[in-house]
Amino acid sequence: MKEARFYEKRDDGRIICRLCPDNCLIAEGKRGACKVRKNDKGTLIAENHGLISAAHVDPIEKKPLYHFYPGRPILSLGTAGCNLHCLFCQNWEISQSTVEEVPLQPLSPAQAIEAARRIENNIGIAYTYNEPIIWYEYVEDTARLAAQAGLKNVMVTNGYVNPEPLKEMIPLIDAFSVDLKGFREEFYRKYTKSRLEPVLESLKMIRESGKHLEITNLVVTGLNDDPDEFERLTDWVAGELGGRTILHISRYFPAWKMHNEPTPLSTLYRFYEIARKKLDFVFLGNVPGTEGREDTLCPRCGATVIRRTGYVTRITGLDHEGRCTSCGEKVLEHI
Ligand code: SF4
């Protein structure tokens, strides 16, 4: 537990949390919508500080980040809670729980650094599995120590955060994997209990910062699988963030409260073609045997420079500076 940041006290004992665009008004003894920030006698407490629900060594490709030190492992940590409530959440057991409802283990920021240093070839620490924004103080404390230890910090986030906290967080994070879950406000409101516009603003801030950014769009059958909507999404990404923005198109499988059938492969292949018209780097995820749609192609000469099969990654056409060995084009910044 730790006192939370970004809140205002009111005379009547209630608190307004300003961490995310929900701006929850929290009565004494109650929690905000993320279930882990609690009004304790007029002080907002981050109940999940230093508490871990999951700690694994994952390939960086699992975040998914395909152009950030490909093929390397990263220590991945999660806690409890989330400020979104996506009906199709794959990690709902931890994301929709209070700290009392899920088994948690203590891990201080210093212990996290020690654990990360013991892992061979480790890039650093990824804050993932549930939403790390609602773990803000722990991520901040740990990321500072990680940077001092020469480790990278990765945030896997829904991007639903207010501008001021994001502005302070960006310098501490080396790479962001952001979910862009759809491109209609109604979709965000109805199925995630949040809003699209703040996520778009976060994406623009991250892009402007120059930090590494990859975007994932989970295509849920019957909810956000309209090709016109997806085309608007790719138009926006290309127009606002640039044609070299990395986009993962991910296959949905039934989870939590959503029982629609898994995304048909034909939909994913069609979306891949739509996105490739605007973006240089498009990948299909959660799909076995994609016939090259997981590989990185050089945007100038078309050579296959990274081959992927599931989480097996082979760099086949890049030099140590991330340049294409066929034509010299700079493809990767982080290799
Ligand atoms: S971080 Fe949690 S408590 Fe704060 S505004 Fe968002 S949902 Fe509410």
mmCIF file with all atom_site columns, C-alpha atoms in Angstrom, residues 86-96 129 181 218 220 250-258 286:
data_model
loop_
_atom_site.group_PDB
_atom_site.id
_atom_site.type_symbol
_atom_site.label_atom_id
_atom_site.label_alt_id
_atom_site.label_comp_id
_atom_site.label_asym_id
_atom_site.label_entity_id
_atom_site.label_seq_id
_atom_site.pdbx_PDB_ins_code
_atom_site.Cartn_x
_atom_site.Cartn_y
_atom_site.Cartn_z
_atom_site.occupancy
_atom_site.B_iso_or_equiv
_atom_site.pdbx_formal_charge
_atom_site.auth_seq_id
_atom_site.auth_comp_id
_atom_site.auth_asym_id
_atom_site.auth_atom_id
_atom_site.pdbx_PDB_model_num
ATOM 1  C CA . CYS A 1 86  ? -13.899 -5.164  -21.390 1.00 0.00 ? 86  CYS A CA 1
ATOM 2  C CA . LEU A 1 87  ? -16.489 -7.887  -21.653 1.00 0.00 ? 87  LEU A CA 1
ATOM 3  C CA . PHE A 1 88  ? -13.978 -9.989  -23.644 1.00 0.00 ? 88  PHE A CA 1
ATOM 4  C CA . CYS A 1 89  ? -11.037 -9.559  -21.215 1.00 0.00 ? 89  CYS A CA 1
ATOM 5  C CA . GLN A 1 90  ? -8.609  -12.494 -21.365 1.00 0.00 ? 90  GLN A CA 1
ATOM 6  C CA . ASN A 1 91  ? -7.189  -11.729 -17.909 1.00 0.00 ? 91  ASN A CA 1
ATOM 7  C CA . TRP A 1 92  ? -10.417 -10.905 -16.112 1.00 0.00 ? 92  TRP A CA 1
ATOM 8  C CA . GLU A 1 93  ? -9.531  -12.984 -13.046 1.00 0.00 ? 93  GLU A CA 1
ATOM 9  C CA . ILE A 1 94  ? -6.877  -10.452 -12.087 1.00 0.00 ? 94  ILE A CA 1
ATOM 10 C CA . SER A 1 95  ? -8.063  -7.349  -13.936 1.00 0.00 ? 95  SER A CA 1
ATOM 11 C CA . GLN A 1 96  ? -11.547 -7.294  -12.437 1.00 0.00 ? 96  GLN A CA 1
ATOM 12 C CA . TYR A 1 129 ? -1.202  -8.676  -17.749 1.00 0.00 ? 129 TYR A CA 1
ATOM 13 C CA . LYS A 1 181 ? -9.678  -1.610  -29.173 1.00 0.00 ? 181 LYS A CA 1
ATOM 14 C CA . LEU A 1 218 ? -8.188  -7.109  -31.065 1.00 0.00 ? 218 LEU A CA 1
ATOM 15 C CA . VAL A 1 220 ? -13.930 -9.208  -31.720 1.00 0.00 ? 220 VAL A CA 1
ATOM 16 C CA . SER A 1 250 ? -5.093  -9.850  -33.041 1.00 0.00 ? 250 SER A CA 1
ATOM 17 C CA . ARG A 1 251 ? -7.529  -12.737 -33.104 1.00 0.00 ? 251 ARG A CA 1
ATOM 18 C CA . TYR A 1 252 ? -10.166 -12.844 -30.384 1.00 0.00 ? 252 TYR A CA 1
ATOM 19 C CA . PHE A 1 253 ? -11.221 -15.987 -28.544 1.00 0.00 ? 253 PHE A CA 1
ATOM 20 C CA . PRO A 1 254 ? -14.242 -16.155 -26.225 1.00 0.00 ? 254 PRO A CA 1
ATOM 21 C CA . ALA A 1 255 ? -13.420 -14.956 -22.708 1.00 0.00 ? 255 ALA A CA 1
ATOM 22 C CA . TRP A 1 256 ? -15.156 -13.689 -19.584 1.00 0.00 ? 256 TRP A CA 1
ATOM 23 C CA . LYS A 1 257 ? -18.611 -12.415 -20.568 1.00 0.00 ? 257 LYS A CA 1
ATOM 24 C CA . MET A 1 258 ? -18.191 -12.609 -24.336 1.00 0.00 ? 258 MET A CA 1
ATOM 25 C CA . ASN A 1 286 ? -2.981  -15.259 -32.120 1.00 0.00 ? 286 ASN A CA 1
#
